[in-house]
C-alpha positions as protocol buffer text, in pm:
chain_id: "A"
residue {
  index: 1
  type: UNK
  ca { x: -108 y: -1036 z: 1586 }
}
residue {
  index: 2
  type: UNK
  ca { x: -103 y: -1410 z: 1498 }
}
residue {
  index: 3
  type: UNK
  ca { x: -326 y: -1404 z: 1209 }
}
residue {
  index: 4
  type: UNK
  ca { x: -364 y: -1138 z: 933 }
}
residue {
  index: 5
  type: UNK
  ca { x: -578 y: -1144 z: 585 }
}
residue {
  index: 6
  type: UNK
  ca { x: -443 y: -916 z: 339 }
}
residue {
  index: 7
  type: UNK
  ca { x: -684 y: -780 z: 73 }
}
residue {
  index: 8
  type: UNK
  ca { x: -505 y: -723 z: -261 }
}
residue {
  index: 9
  type: UNK
  ca { x: -182 y: -939 z: -140 }
}
residue {
  index: 10
  type: UNK
  ca { x: -5 y: -943 z: -476 }
}
residue {
  index: 11
  type: UNK
  ca { x: -36 y: -545 z: -483 }
}
residue {
  index: 12
  type: UNK
  ca { x: 268 y: -336 z: -440 }
}
residue {
  index: 13
  type: UNK
  ca { x: 275 y: -218 z: -52 }
}
residue {
  index: 14
  type: UNK
  ca { x: 51 y: -538 z: 50 }
}
residue {
  index: 15
  type: UNK
  ca { x: 290 y: -780 z: -118 }
}
residue {
  index: 16
  type: UNK
  ca { x: 590 y: -632 z: 75 }
}
residue {
  index: 17
  type: UNK
  ca { x: 398 y: -646 z: 381 }
}
residue {
  index: 18
  type: UNK
  ca { x: 299 y: -994 z: 305 }
}
residue {
  index: 19
  type: UNK
  ca { x: 687 y: -1103 z: 282 }
}
residue {
  index: 20
  type: UNK
  ca { x: 767 y: -913 z: 624 }
}
residue {
  index: 21
  type: UNK
  ca { x: 475 y: -1079 z: 808 }
}
residue {
  index: 22
  type: UNK
  ca { x: 571 y: -1436 z: 691 }
}
residue {
  index: 23
  type: UNK
  ca { x: 916 y: -1354 z: 767 }
}
residue {
  index: 24
  type: UNK
  ca { x: 802 y: -1328 z: 1143 }
}
residue {
  index: 25
  type: UNK
  ca { x: 631 y: -1655 z: 1144 }
}
residue {
  index: 26
  type: UNK
  ca { x: 279 y: -1477 z: 1115 }
}
residue {
  index: 27
  type: UNK
  ca { x: 6 y: -1692 z: 948 }
}
residue {
  index: 28
  type: UNK
  ca { x: -118 y: -1478 z: 632 }
}
residue {
  index: 29
  type: UNK
  ca { x: -467 y: -1534 z: 403 }
}
residue {
  index: 30
  type: UNK
  ca { x: -449 y: -1356 z: 87 }
}
residue {
  index: 31
  type: UNK
  ca { x: -696 y: -1242 z: -143 }
}
residue {
  index: 32
  type: UNK
  ca { x: -608 y: -1104 z: -483 }
}
residue {
  index: 33
  type: UNK
  ca { x: -911 y: -866 z: -625 }
}
residue {
  index: 34
  type: UNK
  ca { x: -779 y: -860 z: -982 }
}
residue {
  index: 35
  type: UNK
  ca { x: -608 y: -576 z: -1005 }
}
residue {
  index: 36
  type: UNK
  ca { x: -290 y: -679 z: -1158 }
}
residue {
  index: 37
  type: UNK
  ca { x: -226 y: -620 z: -1538 }
}
residue {
  index: 38
  type: UNK
  ca { x: 53 y: -833 z: -1606 }
}
residue {
  index: 39
  type: UNK
  ca { x: -3 y: -1214 z: -1543 }
}
residue {
  index: 40
  type: UNK
  ca { x: 364 y: -1278 z: -1586 }
}
residue {
  index: 41
  type: UNK
  ca { x: 404 y: -1053 z: -1279 }
}
residue {
  index: 42
  type: UNK
  ca { x: 169 y: -1214 z: -1085 }
}
residue {
  index: 43
  type: UNK
  ca { x: 310 y: -1534 z: -1153 }
}
residue {
  index: 44
  type: UNK
  ca { x: 681 y: -1439 z: -1023 }
}
residue {
  index: 45
  type: UNK
  ca { x: 498 y: -1281 z: -739 }
}
residue {
  index: 46
  type: UNK
  ca { x: 322 y: -1610 z: -652 }
}
residue {
  index: 47
  type: UNK
  ca { x: 645 y: -1794 z: -673 }
}
residue {
  index: 48
  type: UNK
  ca { x: 829 y: -1570 z: -419 }
}
residue {
  index: 49
  type: UNK
  ca { x: 581 y: -1658 z: -131 }
}
residue {
  index: 50
  type: UNK
  ca { x: 394 y: -1958 z: -245 }
}
residue {
  index: 51
  type: UNK
  ca { x: 632 y: -2160 z: -79 }
}
residue {
  index: 52
  type: UNK
  ca { x: 594 y: -2047 z: 280 }
}
residue {
  index: 53
  type: UNK
  ca { x: 374 y: -2253 z: 482 }
}
residue {
  index: 54
  type: UNK
  ca { x: 255 y: -1986 z: 660 }
}
residue {
  index: 55
  type: UNK
  ca { x: 63 y: -1835 z: 331 }
}
residue {
  index: 56
  type: UNK
  ca { x: -249 y: -1938 z: 197 }
}
residue {
  index: 57
  type: UNK
  ca { x: -404 y: -1781 z: -112 }
}
residue {
  index: 58
  type: UNK
  ca { x: -802 y: -1778 z: -61 }
}
residue {
  index: 59
  type: UNK
  ca { x: -1086 y: -1670 z: -271 }
}
residue {
  index: 60
  type: UNK
  ca { x: -1342 y: -1369 z: -180 }
}
residue {
  index: 61
  type: UNK
  ca { x: -1568 y: -1667 z: -103 }
}
residue {
  index: 62
  type: UNK
  ca { x: -1340 y: -1803 z: 144 }
}
residue {
  index: 63
  type: UNK
  ca { x: -1336 y: -1486 z: 337 }
}
residue {
  index: 64
  type: UNK
  ca { x: -1702 y: -1422 z: 359 }
}
residue {
  index: 65
  type: UNK
  ca { x: -1795 y: -1755 z: 472 }
}
residue {
  index: 66
  type: UNK
  ca { x: -1528 y: -1765 z: 762 }
}
residue {
  index: 67
  type: UNK
  ca { x: -1549 y: -1633 z: 1100 }
}
residue {
  index: 68
  type: UNK
  ca { x: -1273 y: -1349 z: 1136 }
}
residue {
  index: 69
  type: UNK
  ca { x: -1308 y: -1284 z: 1524 }
}
residue {
  index: 70
  type: UNK
  ca { x: -927 y: -1352 z: 1564 }
}
residue {
  index: 71
  type: UNK
  ca { x: -797 y: -1231 z: 1241 }
}
residue {
  index: 72
  type: UNK
  ca { x: -636 y: -870 z: 1172 }
}
residue {
  index: 73
  type: UNK
  ca { x: -768 y: -738 z: 794 }
}
residue {
  index: 74
  type: UNK
  ca { x: -547 y: -520 z: 592 }
}
residue {
  index: 75
  type: UNK
  ca { x: -660 y: -357 z: 276 }
}
residue {
  index: 76
  type: UNK
  ca { x: -410 y: -82 z: 71 }
}
residue {
  index: 77
  type: UNK
  ca { x: -615 y: 167 z: -29 }
}
residue {
  index: 78
  type: UNK
  ca { x: -280 y: 326 z: -159 }
}
residue {
  index: 79
  type: UNK
  ca { x: -202 y: 49 z: -370 }
}
residue {
  index: 80
  type: UNK
  ca { x: -556 y: 70 z: -563 }
}
residue {
  index: 81
  type: UNK
  ca { x: -534 y: 457 z: -543 }
}
residue {
  index: 82
  type: UNK
  ca { x: -180 y: 470 z: -717 }
}
residue {
  index: 83
  type: UNK
  ca { x: -282 y: 189 z: -992 }
}
residue {
  index: 84
  type: UNK
  ca { x: -582 y: 366 z: -1073 }
}
residue {
  index: 85
  type: UNK
  ca { x: -788 y: 84 z: -977 }
}
residue {
  index: 86
  type: UNK
  ca { x: -986 y: 256 z: -668 }
}
residue {
  index: 87
  type: UNK
  ca { x: -1309 y: 147 z: -840 }
}
residue {
  index: 88
  type: UNK
  ca { x: -1266 y: -179 z: -693 }
}
residue {
  index: 89
  type: UNK
  ca { x: -1365 y: -16 z: -364 }
}
residue {
  index: 90
  type: UNK
  ca { x: -1697 y: 6 z: -485 }
}
residue {
  index: 91
  type: UNK
  ca { x: -1768 y: -373 z: -569 }
}
residue {
  index: 92
  type: UNK
  ca { x: -1986 y: -580 z: -359 }
}
residue {
  index: 93
  type: UNK
  ca { x: -1755 y: -757 z: -177 }
}
residue {
  index: 94
  type: UNK
  ca { x: -1590 y: -432 z: -21 }
}
residue {
  index: 95
  type: UNK
  ca { x: -1931 y: -259 z: 32 }
}
residue {
  index: 96
  type: UNK
  ca { x: -2119 y: -559 z: 202 }
}
residue {
  index: 97
  type: UNK
  ca { x: -1867 y: -755 z: 348 }
}
residue {
  index: 98
  type: UNK
  ca { x: -1522 y: -652 z: 391 }
}
residue {
  index: 99
  type: UNK
  ca { x: -1530 y: -375 z: 628 }
}
residue {
  index: 100
  type: UNK
  ca { x: -1892 y: -326 z: 721 }
}
residue {
  index: 101
  type: UNK
  ca { x: -1909 y: -644 z: 910 }
}
residue {
  index: 102
  type: UNK
  ca { x: -1799 y: -628 z: 1270 }
}
residue {
  index: 103
  type: UNK
  ca { x: -1634 y: -957 z: 1319 }
}
residue {
  index: 104
  type: UNK
  ca { x: -1270 y: -885 z: 1239 }
}
residue {
  index: 105
  type: UNK
  ca { x: -1031 y: -832 z: 1554 }
}
residue {
  index: 106
  type: UNK
  ca { x: -841 y: -544 z: 1391 }
}
residue {
  index: 107
  type: UNK
  ca { x: -879 y: -351 z: 1084 }
}
residue {
  index: 108
  type: UNK
  ca { x: -563 y: -190 z: 912 }
}
residue {
  index: 109
  type: UNK
  ca { x: -638 y: 72 z: 613 }
}
residue {
  index: 110
  type: UNK
  ca { x: -343 y: 220 z: 433 }
}
residue {
  index: 111
  type: UNK
  ca { x: -408 y: 525 z: 242 }
}
residue {
  index: 112
  type: UNK
  ca { x: -225 y: 777 z: 24 }
}
residue {
  index: 113
  type: UNK
  ca { x: -153 y: 1097 z: 204 }
}
residue {
  index: 114
  type: UNK
  ca { x: -330 y: 1286 z: -105 }
}
residue {
  index: 115
  type: UNK
  ca { x: -653 y: 1187 z: 46 }
}
residue {
  index: 116
  type: UNK
  ca { x: -557 y: 1370 z: 416 }
}
residue {
  index: 117
  type: UNK
  ca { x: -748 y: 1667 z: 324 }
}
residue {
  index: 118
  type: UNK
  ca { x: -1037 y: 1524 z: 164 }
}
residue {
  index: 119
  type: UNK
  ca { x: -999 y: 1753 z: -111 }
}
residue {
  index: 120
  type: UNK
  ca { x: -958 y: 1499 z: -423 }
}
residue {
  index: 121
  type: UNK
  ca { x: -1255 y: 1362 z: -526 }
}
residue {
  index: 122
  type: UNK
  ca { x: -1233 y: 985 z: -588 }
}
residue {
  index: 123
  type: UNK
  ca { x: -1386 y: 669 z: -512 }
}
residue {
  index: 124
  type: UNK
  ca { x: -1118 y: 630 z: -271 }
}
residue {
  index: 125
  type: UNK
  ca { x: -1232 y: 913 z: -48 }
}
residue {
  index: 126
  type: UNK
  ca { x: -1582 y: 806 z: -52 }
}
residue {
  index: 127
  type: UNK
  ca { x: -1491 y: 464 z: 81 }
}
residue {
  index: 128
  type: UNK
  ca { x: -1282 y: 605 z: 318 }
}
residue {
  index: 129
  type: UNK
  ca { x: -1514 y: 884 z: 461 }
}
residue {
  index: 130
  type: UNK
  ca { x: -1802 y: 586 z: 428 }
}
residue {
  index: 131
  type: UNK
  ca { x: -1597 y: 359 z: 667 }
}
residue {
  index: 132
  type: UNK
  ca { x: -1527 y: 637 z: 904 }
}
residue {
  index: 133
  type: UNK
  ca { x: -1872 y: 726 z: 934 }
}
residue {
  index: 134
  type: UNK
  ca { x: -1993 y: 379 z: 971 }
}
residue {
  index: 135
  type: UNK
  ca { x: -1743 y: 277 z: 1250 }
}
residue {
  index: 136
  type: UNK
  ca { x: -1737 y: 599 z: 1451 }
}
residue {
  index: 137
  type: UNK
  ca { x: -1997 y: 462 z: 1724 }
}
residue {
  index: 138
  type: UNK
  ca { x: -1880 y: 80 z: 1715 }
}
residue {
  index: 139
  type: UNK
  ca { x: -1543 y: 145 z: 1909 }
}
residue {
  index: 140
  type: UNK
  ca { x: -1372 y: -71 z: 1666 }
}
residue {
  index: 141
  type: UNK
  ca { x: -1010 y: -117 z: 1647 }
}
residue {
  index: 142
  type: UNK
  ca { x: -911 y: 80 z: 1318 }
}
residue {
  index: 143
  type: UNK
  ca { x: -600 y: 190 z: 1230 }
}
residue {
  index: 144
  type: UNK
  ca { x: -557 y: 413 z: 940 }
}
residue {
  index: 145
  type: UNK
  ca { x: -173 y: 433 z: 806 }
}
residue {
  index: 146
  type: UNK
  ca { x: -108 y: 731 z: 561 }
}
residue {
  index: 147
  type: UNK
  ca { x: 190 y: 701 z: 331 }
}
residue {
  index: 148
  type: UNK
  ca { x: 390 y: 942 z: 100 }
}
residue {
  index: 149
  type: UNK
  ca { x: 561 y: 811 z: -240 }
}
residue {
  index: 150
  type: UNK
  ca { x: 680 y: 433 z: -190 }
}
residue {
  index: 151
  type: UNK
  ca { x: 930 y: 306 z: -371 }
}
residue {
  index: 152
  type: UNK
  ca { x: 1149 y: -15 z: -420 }
}
residue {
  index: 153
  type: UNK
  ca { x: 1103 y: -347 z: -594 }
}
residue {
  index: 154
  type: UNK
  ca { x: 787 y: -437 z: -761 }
}
residue {
  index: 155
  type: UNK
  ca { x: 700 y: -45 z: -751 }
}
residue {
  index: 156
  type: UNK
  ca { x: 407 y: 9 z: -1023 }
}
residue {
  index: 157
  type: UNK
  ca { x: 489 y: 213 z: -1338 }
}
residue {
  index: 158
  type: UNK
  ca { x: 238 y: 446 z: -1245 }
}
residue {
  index: 159
  type: UNK
  ca { x: 470 y: 561 z: -1017 }
}
residue {
  index: 160
  type: UNK
  ca { x: 742 y: 826 z: -1189 }
}
residue {
  index: 161
  type: UNK
  ca { x: 1027 y: 626 z: -1049 }
}
residue {
  index: 162
  type: UNK
  ca { x: 933 y: 301 z: -1208 }
}
residue {
  index: 163
  type: UNK
  ca { x: 833 y: 471 z: -1533 }
}
residue {
  index: 164
  type: UNK
  ca { x: 1165 y: 613 z: -1548 }
}
residue {
  index: 165
  type: UNK
  ca { x: 1355 y: 302 z: -1506 }
}
residue {
  index: 166
  type: UNK
  ca { x: 1130 y: 102 z: -1745 }
}
residue {
  index: 167
  type: UNK
  ca { x: 1187 y: 432 z: -2007 }
}
residue {
  index: 168
  type: UNK
  ca { x: 1550 y: 386 z: -1975 }
}
residue {
  index: 169
  type: UNK
  ca { x: 1522 y: 6 z: -2061 }
}
residue {
  index: 170
  type: UNK
  ca { x: 1283 y: 89 z: -2396 }
}
residue {
  index: 171
  type: UNK
  ca { x: 1006 y: -115 z: -2178 }
}
residue {
  index: 172
  type: UNK
  ca { x: 808 y: 170 z: -2071 }
}
residue {
  index: 173
  type: UNK
  ca { x: 450 y: 247 z: -2183 }
}
residue {
  index: 174
  type: UNK
  ca { x: 301 y: 604 z: -2182 }
}
residue {
  index: 175
  type: UNK
  ca { x: 298 y: 760 z: -1845 }
}
residue {
  index: 176
  type: UNK
  ca { x: -70 y: 829 z: -1709 }
}
residue {
  index: 177
  type: UNK
  ca { x: -11 y: 1150 z: -1482 }
}
residue {
  index: 178
  type: UNK
  ca { x: 141 y: 1215 z: -1188 }
}
residue {
  index: 179
  type: UNK
  ca { x: -59 y: 1099 z: -897 }
}
residue {
  index: 180
  type: UNK
  ca { x: 189 y: 1035 z: -651 }
}
residue {
  index: 181
  type: UNK
  ca { x: 285 y: 1285 z: -343 }
}
residue {
  index: 182
  type: UNK
  ca { x: 603 y: 1451 z: -434 }
}
residue {
  index: 183
  type: UNK
  ca { x: 708 y: 1604 z: -85 }
}
residue {
  index: 184
  type: UNK
  ca { x: 831 y: 1271 z: 78 }
}
residue {
  index: 185
  type: UNK
  ca { x: 954 y: 925 z: -8 }
}
residue {
  index: 186
  type: UNK
  ca { x: 1029 y: 601 z: 209 }
}
residue {
  index: 187
  type: UNK
  ca { x: 1188 y: 288 z: 89 }
}
residue {
  index: 188
  type: UNK
  ca { x: 908 y: 8 z: 91 }
}
residue {
  index: 189
  type: UNK
  ca { x: 1092 y: -239 z: 337 }
}
residue {
  index: 190
  type: UNK
  ca { x: 1154 y: 18 z: 595 }
}
residue {
  index: 191
  type: UNK
  ca { x: 760 y: 131 z: 543 }
}
residue {
  index: 192
  type: UNK
  ca { x: 607 y: -226 z: 607 }
}
residue {
  index: 193
  type: UNK
  ca { x: 845 y: -256 z: 908 }
}
residue {
  index: 194
  type: UNK
  ca { x: 707 y: 33 z: 1059 }
}
residue {
  index: 195
  type: UNK
  ca { x: 342 y: -66 z: 959 }
}
residue {
  index: 196
  type: UNK
  ca { x: 402 y: -356 z: 1132 }
}
residue {
  index: 197
  type: UNK
  ca { x: 528 y: -184 z: 1436 }
}
residue {
  index: 198
  type: UNK
  ca { x: 234 y: 35 z: 1436 }
}
residue {
  index: 199
  type: UNK
  ca { x: -28 y: -239 z: 1415 }
}
residue {
  index: 200
  type: UNK
  ca { x: 151 y: -437 z: 1701 }
}
residue {
  index: 201
  type: UNK
  ca { x: 205 y: -154 z: 1952 }
}
residue {
  index: 202
  type: UNK
  ca { x: -17 y: 149 z: 1878 }
}
residue {
  index: 203
  type: UNK
  ca { x: -361 y: 161 z: 1933 }
}
residue {
  index: 204
  type: UNK
  ca { x: -659 y: 281 z: 1701 }
}
residue {
  index: 205
  type: UNK
  ca { x: -609 y: 612 z: 1526 }
}
residue {
  index: 206
  type: UNK
  ca { x: -467 y: 778 z: 1204 }
}
residue {
  index: 207
  type: UNK
  ca { x: -110 y: 763 z: 1175 }
}
residue {
  index: 208
  type: UNK
  ca { x: 114 y: 928 z: 905 }
}
residue {
  index: 209
  type: UNK
  ca { x: 461 y: 764 z: 815 }
}
residue {
  index: 210
  type: UNK
  ca { x: 706 y: 1010 z: 709 }
}
residue {
  index: 211
  type: UNK
  ca { x: 1108 y: 1045 z: 642 }
}
residue {
  index: 212
  type: UNK
  ca { x: 1140 y: 1320 z: 883 }
}
residue {
  index: 213
  type: UNK
  ca { x: 1385 y: 1471 z: 604 }
}
residue {
  index: 214
  type: UNK
  ca { x: 1370 y: 1711 z: 360 }
}
residue {
  index: 215
  type: UNK
  ca { x: 1342 y: 1668 z: -4 }
}
residue {
  index: 216
  type: UNK
  ca { x: 1349 y: 1320 z: -12 }
}
residue {
  index: 217
  type: UNK
  ca { x: 1125 y: 1281 z: -354 }
}
residue {
  index: 218
  type: UNK
  ca { x: 1362 y: 1508 z: -507 }
}
residue {
  index: 219
  type: UNK
  ca { x: 1687 y: 1299 z: -404 }
}
residue {
  index: 220
  type: UNK
  ca { x: 1529 y: 1019 z: -557 }
}
residue {
  index: 221
  type: UNK
  ca { x: 1429 y: 1170 z: -838 }
}
residue {
  index: 222
  type: UNK
  ca { x: 1790 y: 1299 z: -881 }
}
residue {
  index: 223
  type: UNK
  ca { x: 1942 y: 957 z: -835 }
}
residue {
  index: 224
  type: UNK
  ca { x: 1726 y: 860 z: -1128 }
}
residue {
  index: 225
  type: UNK
  ca { x: 1792 y: 1168 z: -1319 }
}
residue {
  index: 226
  type: UNK
  ca { x: 1453 y: 1279 z: -1351 }
}
residue {
  index: 227
  type: UNK
  ca { x: 1435 y: 1617 z: -1484 }
}
residue {
  index: 228
  type: UNK
  ca { x: 1131 y: 1855 z: -1541 }
}
residue {
  index: 229
  type: UNK
  ca { x: 895 y: 1599 z: -1372 }
}
residue {
  index: 230
  type: UNK
  ca { x: 507 y: 1702 z: -1396 }
}
residue {
  index: 231
  type: UNK
  ca { x: 371 y: 1820 z: -1061 }
}
residue {
  index: 232
  type: UNK
  ca { x: 202 y: 1601 z: -839 }
}
residue {
  index: 233
  type: UNK
  ca { x: -128 y: 1590 z: -798 }
}
residue {
  index: 234
  type: UNK
  ca { x: -175 y: 1748 z: -462 }
}
residue {
  index: 235
  type: UNK
  ca { x: 89 y: 1893 z: -242 }
}
residue {
  index: 236
  type: UNK
  ca { x: -47 y: 1847 z: 120 }
}
residue {
  index: 237
  type: UNK
  ca { x: -2 y: 2171 z: 319 }
}
residue {
  index: 238
  type: UNK
  ca { x: -224 y: 2070 z: 599 }
}
residue {
  index: 239
  type: UNK
  ca { x: -286 y: 1787 z: 818 }
}
residue {
  index: 240
  type: UNK
  ca { x: -603 y: 1713 z: 1034 }
}
residue {
  index: 241
  type: UNK
  ca { x: -547 y: 1767 z: 1400 }
}
residue {
  index: 242
  type: UNK
  ca { x: -595 y: 1400 z: 1506 }
}
residue {
  index: 243
  type: UNK
  ca { x: -320 y: 1253 z: 1278 }
}
residue {
  index: 244
  type: UNK
  ca { x: 4 y: 1130 z: 1474 }
}
residue {
  index: 245
  type: UNK
  ca { x: 314 y: 1171 z: 1273 }
}
residue {
  index: 246
  type: UNK
  ca { x: 589 y: 857 z: 1290 }
}
residue {
  index: 247
  type: UNK
  ca { x: 913 y: 872 z: 1153 }
}
residue {
  index: 248
  type: UNK
  ca { x: 1032 y: 582 z: 991 }
}
residue {
  index: 249
  type: UNK
  ca { x: 1372 y: 453 z: 1022 }
}
residue {
  index: 250
  type: UNK
  ca { x: 1598 y: 444 z: 711 }
}
residue {
  index: 251
  type: UNK
  ca { x: 1773 y: 110 z: 718 }
}
residue {
  index: 252
  type: UNK
  ca { x: 1976 y: 225 z: 373 }
}
residue {
  index: 253
  type: UNK
  ca { x: 2083 y: 518 z: 158 }
}
residue {
  index: 254
  type: UNK
  ca { x: 1869 y: 620 z: -113 }
}
residue {
  index: 255
  type: UNK
  ca { x: 2091 y: 517 z: -367 }
}
residue {
  index: 256
  type: UNK
  ca { x: 2102 y: 167 z: -235 }
}
residue {
  index: 257
  type: UNK
  ca { x: 1748 y: 136 z: -225 }
}
residue {
  index: 258
  type: UNK
  ca { x: 1684 y: 268 z: -562 }
}
residue {
  index: 259
  type: UNK
  ca { x: 1964 y: 30 z: -710 }
}
residue {
  index: 260
  type: UNK
  ca { x: 1756 y: -240 z: -534 }
}
residue {
  index: 261
  type: UNK
  ca { x: 1470 y: -159 z: -742 }
}
residue {
  index: 262
  type: UNK
  ca { x: 1658 y: -72 z: -1074 }
}
residue {
  index: 263
  type: UNK
  ca { x: 1845 y: -440 z: -1058 }
}
residue {
  index: 264
  type: UNK
  ca { x: 1530 y: -618 z: -947 }
}
residue {
  index: 265
  type: UNK
  ca { x: 1324 y: -442 z: -1262 }
}
residue {
  index: 266
  type: UNK
  ca { x: 1631 y: -542 z: -1515 }
}
residue {
  index: 267
  type: UNK
  ca { x: 1582 y: -892 z: -1371 }
}
residue {
  index: 268
  type: UNK
  ca { x: 1213 y: -897 z: -1418 }
}
residue {
  index: 269
  type: UNK
  ca { x: 1191 y: -746 z: -1767 }
}
residue {
  index: 270
  type: UNK
  ca { x: 1528 y: -832 z: -1947 }
}
């Protein structure tokens, strides 16, 4: 994996993945597909990675006009879904160029665990199922990485954790409702390291990243003093037979990881 294209590069998980790849000396071309509501936050993210010589921000047109035979391409359906932006998946670029052309060397799709059972009706599920059906007989190198709740710096306020932090600063907005899965939770830095490991070392297939421990979401909520939270959109109670479960190594305690998120939020919004 020498060259990577990230679609939605300034979205939550994608942004951390981009930084991790750049730290490993991997060349990244990033395209933003207009999902960031706050222009100031977008500026901060551009400043954080824009000085790295291995990063280039490109337009959608640049991607559709270039041969991509030796590039890995990444799309985080997870980020779009958690920000209520999955309608982006139905635009002309996604339908006609991003995945339906066969000139990418490797395709990585990051998916919320809620979509595993195909029980949620959403444009995200329509898109994933369409990709699976179109690529089934092409023997393409496609990896689907399913994630539970991911937390850490830059988490959007559509997650309960970030909403709670902002509310404590009197910066919060109305909560749109519980969309995240509450059976498990992973720190974003650990998650992107595992994603890179899967991409580099594993073959095509479906992978579920998990903590391997009980009540991780509840432990995070307890640290943030979240009491009486609403139910999640769906509790995952069964997995498809072809899912490969992988345990993510935890680098720091929950308390330290969430403190990083709290401190970052205070610096950003104060």
